[in-house]
GROMACS .gro file of C-alpha atoms in nm:
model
   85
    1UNK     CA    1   0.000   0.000   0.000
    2UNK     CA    2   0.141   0.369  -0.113
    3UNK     CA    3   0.189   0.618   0.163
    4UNK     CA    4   0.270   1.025   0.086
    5UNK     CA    5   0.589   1.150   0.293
    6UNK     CA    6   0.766   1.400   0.258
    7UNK     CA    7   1.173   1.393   0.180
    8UNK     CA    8   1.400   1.682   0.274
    9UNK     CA    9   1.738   1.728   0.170
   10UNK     CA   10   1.986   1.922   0.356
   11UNK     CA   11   2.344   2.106   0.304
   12UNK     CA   12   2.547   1.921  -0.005
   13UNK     CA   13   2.254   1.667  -0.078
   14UNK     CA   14   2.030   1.949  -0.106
   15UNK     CA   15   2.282   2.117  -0.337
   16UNK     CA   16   2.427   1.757  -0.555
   17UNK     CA   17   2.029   1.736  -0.601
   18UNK     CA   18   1.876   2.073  -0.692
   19UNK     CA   19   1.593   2.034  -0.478
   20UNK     CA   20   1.504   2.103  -0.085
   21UNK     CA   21   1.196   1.869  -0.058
   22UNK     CA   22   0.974   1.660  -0.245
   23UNK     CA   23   0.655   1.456  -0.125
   24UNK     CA   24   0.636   1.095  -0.298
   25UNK     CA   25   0.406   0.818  -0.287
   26UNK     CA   26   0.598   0.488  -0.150
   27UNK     CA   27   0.546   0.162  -0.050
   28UNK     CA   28   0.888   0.107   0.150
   29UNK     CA   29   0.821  -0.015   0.498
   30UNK     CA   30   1.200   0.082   0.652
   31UNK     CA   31   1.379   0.440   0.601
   32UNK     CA   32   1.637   0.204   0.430
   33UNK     CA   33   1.403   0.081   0.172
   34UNK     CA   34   1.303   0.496   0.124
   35UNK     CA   35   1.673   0.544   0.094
   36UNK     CA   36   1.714   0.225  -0.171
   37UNK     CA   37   1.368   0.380  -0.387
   38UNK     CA   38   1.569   0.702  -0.422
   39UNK     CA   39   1.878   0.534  -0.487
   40UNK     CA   40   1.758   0.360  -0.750
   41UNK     CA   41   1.691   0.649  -0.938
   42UNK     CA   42   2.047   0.678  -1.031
   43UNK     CA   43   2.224   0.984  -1.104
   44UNK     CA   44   2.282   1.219  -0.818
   45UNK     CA   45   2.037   1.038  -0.573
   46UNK     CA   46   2.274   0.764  -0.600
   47UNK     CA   47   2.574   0.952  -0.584
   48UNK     CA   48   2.485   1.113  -0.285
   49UNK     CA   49   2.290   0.832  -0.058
   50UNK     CA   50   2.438   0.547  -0.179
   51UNK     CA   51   2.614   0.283   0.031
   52UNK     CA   52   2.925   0.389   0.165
   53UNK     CA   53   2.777   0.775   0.214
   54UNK     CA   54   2.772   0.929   0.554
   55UNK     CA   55   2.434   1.040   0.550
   56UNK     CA   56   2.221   1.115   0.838
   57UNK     CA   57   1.810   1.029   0.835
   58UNK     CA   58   1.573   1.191   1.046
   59UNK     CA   59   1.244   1.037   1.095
   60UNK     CA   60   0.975   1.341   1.243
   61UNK     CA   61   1.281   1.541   1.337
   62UNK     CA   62   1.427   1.268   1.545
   63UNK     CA   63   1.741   1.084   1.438
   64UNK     CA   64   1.699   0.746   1.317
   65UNK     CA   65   1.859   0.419   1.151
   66UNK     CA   66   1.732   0.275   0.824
   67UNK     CA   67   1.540   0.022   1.007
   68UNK     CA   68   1.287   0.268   1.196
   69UNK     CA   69   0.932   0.201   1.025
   70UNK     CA   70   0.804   0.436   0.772
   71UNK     CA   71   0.450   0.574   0.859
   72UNK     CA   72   0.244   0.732   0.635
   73UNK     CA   73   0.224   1.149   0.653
   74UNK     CA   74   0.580   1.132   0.792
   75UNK     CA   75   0.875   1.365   0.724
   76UNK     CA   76   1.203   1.237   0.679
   77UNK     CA   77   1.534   1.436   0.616
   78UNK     CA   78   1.874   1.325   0.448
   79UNK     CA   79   2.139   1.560   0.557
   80UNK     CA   80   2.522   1.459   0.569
   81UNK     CA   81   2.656   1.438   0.945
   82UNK     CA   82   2.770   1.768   1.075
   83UNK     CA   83   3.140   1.824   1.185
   84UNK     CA   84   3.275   2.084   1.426
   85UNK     CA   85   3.568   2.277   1.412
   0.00000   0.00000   0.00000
């Protein structure tokens, strides 16, 4: 069954993609099967979440791994991990 979320895309994702956000219809159960739907688009969605990428998710504004369950109506954010100086 397709659920709407809505993807964000922060600092150089945001930038290697051209685009902030995007809503999309999905059937992935996982954040890691949202990330692998994207991926599989090829190009720069590949480039910059594919495996080996540090790449941060947020599921609702909370931090999460790609095995936290995808609800429908939820918001979840790619951003690359943030370094301090």
């Amino acid at each position: 069954m397709n659920k709407k979320v809505t993807v964000r895309y922060f600092a150089s994702i945001r930038e290697a993609l051209g685009c902030s956000s995007e809503t999309i219809e999905t059937d992935a159960a996982t954040l890691g099967a949202l990330r692998g739907v994207l991926m599989e688009r090829g190009g720069a969605y590949a480039s910059s979440l594919g495996a080996g990428k540090a790449v941060r998710v947020a599921l609702n504004q909370v931090l999460s791994d790609d095995s936290a369950a995808l609800p429908g109506g939820a918001e979840v954010a790619f951003f690359p991990p943030v370094t301090g100086g």
